[in-house]
PDB file of C-alpha atoms in Angstrom:
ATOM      1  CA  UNK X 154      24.686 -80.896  33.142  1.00  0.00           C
ATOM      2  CA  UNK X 155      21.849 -81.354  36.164  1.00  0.00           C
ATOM      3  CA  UNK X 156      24.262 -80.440  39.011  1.00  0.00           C
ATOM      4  CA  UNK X 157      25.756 -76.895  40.171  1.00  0.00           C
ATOM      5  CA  UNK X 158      28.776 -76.398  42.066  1.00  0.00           C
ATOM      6  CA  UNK X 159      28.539 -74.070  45.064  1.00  0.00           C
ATOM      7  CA  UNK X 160      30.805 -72.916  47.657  1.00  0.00           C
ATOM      8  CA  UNK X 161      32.319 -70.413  50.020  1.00  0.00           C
ATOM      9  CA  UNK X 162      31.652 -67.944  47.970  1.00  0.00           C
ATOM     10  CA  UNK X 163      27.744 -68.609  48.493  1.00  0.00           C
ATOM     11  CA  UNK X 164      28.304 -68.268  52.083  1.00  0.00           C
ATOM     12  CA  UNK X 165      29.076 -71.678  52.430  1.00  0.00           C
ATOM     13  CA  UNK X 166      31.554 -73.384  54.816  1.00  0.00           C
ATOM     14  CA  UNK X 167      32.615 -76.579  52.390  1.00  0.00           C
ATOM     15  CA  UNK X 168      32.512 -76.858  48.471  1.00  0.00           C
ATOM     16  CA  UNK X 169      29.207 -78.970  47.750  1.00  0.00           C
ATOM     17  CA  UNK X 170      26.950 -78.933  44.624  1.00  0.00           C
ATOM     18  CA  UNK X 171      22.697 -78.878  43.728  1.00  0.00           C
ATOM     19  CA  UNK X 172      22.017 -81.401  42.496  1.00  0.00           C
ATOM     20  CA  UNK X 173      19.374 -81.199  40.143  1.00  0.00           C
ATOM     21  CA  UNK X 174      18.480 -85.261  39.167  1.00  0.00           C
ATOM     22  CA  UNK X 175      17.063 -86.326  42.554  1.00  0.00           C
ATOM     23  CA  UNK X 176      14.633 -83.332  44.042  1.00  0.00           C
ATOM     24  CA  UNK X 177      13.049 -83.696  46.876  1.00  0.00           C
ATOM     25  CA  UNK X 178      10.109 -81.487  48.531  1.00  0.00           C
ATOM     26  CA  UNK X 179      10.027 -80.591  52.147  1.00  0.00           C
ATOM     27  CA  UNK X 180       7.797 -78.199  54.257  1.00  0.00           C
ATOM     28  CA  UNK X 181       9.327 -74.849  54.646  1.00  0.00           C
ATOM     29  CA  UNK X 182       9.193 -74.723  58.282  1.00  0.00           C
ATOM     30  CA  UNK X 183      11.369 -77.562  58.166  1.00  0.00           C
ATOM     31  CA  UNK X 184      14.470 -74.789  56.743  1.00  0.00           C
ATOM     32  CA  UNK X 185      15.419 -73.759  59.829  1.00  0.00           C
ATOM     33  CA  UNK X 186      18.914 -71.951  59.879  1.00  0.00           C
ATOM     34  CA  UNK X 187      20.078 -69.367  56.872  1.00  0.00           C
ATOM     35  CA  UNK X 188      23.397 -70.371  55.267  1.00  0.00           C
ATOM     36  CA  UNK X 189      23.604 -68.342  52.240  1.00  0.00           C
ATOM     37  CA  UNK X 190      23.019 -67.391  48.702  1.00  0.00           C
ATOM     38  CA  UNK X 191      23.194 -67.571  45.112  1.00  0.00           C
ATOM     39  CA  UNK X 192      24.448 -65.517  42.474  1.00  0.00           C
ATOM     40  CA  UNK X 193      22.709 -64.643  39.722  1.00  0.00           C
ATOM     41  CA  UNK X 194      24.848 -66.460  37.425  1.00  0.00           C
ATOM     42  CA  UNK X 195      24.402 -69.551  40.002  1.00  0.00           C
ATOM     43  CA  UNK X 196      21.113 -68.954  39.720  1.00  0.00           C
ATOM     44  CA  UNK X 197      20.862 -68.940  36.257  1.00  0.00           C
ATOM     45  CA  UNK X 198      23.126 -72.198  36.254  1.00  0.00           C
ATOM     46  CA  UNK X 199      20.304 -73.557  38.596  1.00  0.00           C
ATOM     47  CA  UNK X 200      17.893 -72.841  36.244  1.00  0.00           C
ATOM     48  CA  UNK X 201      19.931 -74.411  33.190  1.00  0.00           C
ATOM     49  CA  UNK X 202      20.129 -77.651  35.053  1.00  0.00           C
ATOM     50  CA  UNK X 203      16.747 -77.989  36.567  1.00  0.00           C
ATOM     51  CA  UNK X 204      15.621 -77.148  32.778  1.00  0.00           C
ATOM     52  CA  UNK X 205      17.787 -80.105  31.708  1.00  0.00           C
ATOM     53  CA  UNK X 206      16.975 -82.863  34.848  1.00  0.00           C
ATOM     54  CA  UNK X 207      13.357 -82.238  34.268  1.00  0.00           C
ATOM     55  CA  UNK X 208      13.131 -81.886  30.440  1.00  0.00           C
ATOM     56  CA  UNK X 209      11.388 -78.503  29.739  1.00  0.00           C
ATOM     57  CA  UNK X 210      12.525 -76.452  26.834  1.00  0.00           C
TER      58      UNK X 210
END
């Protein structure tokens, strides 16, 4: 699985999901307003799938 679900309990206001097969880079600056945060098991999860969508052991 390359996608993690994520929702209010993140500090989000909708349920939404990482996806993990189409990354995209952008400048940090660019991040502008703080909506919330992972887990560790979501970020282990996030990890799992970015392992998987980009094929490292």
């Amino acid at each position: 699985m390359t996608q993690v679900e994520v929702g209010t309990e993140e500090g989000l206001k909708h349920d939404s999901a990482i996806f993990c097969d189409d990354l995209t880079s952008i400048i940090k600056n660019r991040l502008t307003d703080y909506i919330g945060s992972l887990t560790d098991p979501k970020i282990e999860a996030l990890n799992t799938a970015l392992r998987t969508a980009l094929a490292i052991e």
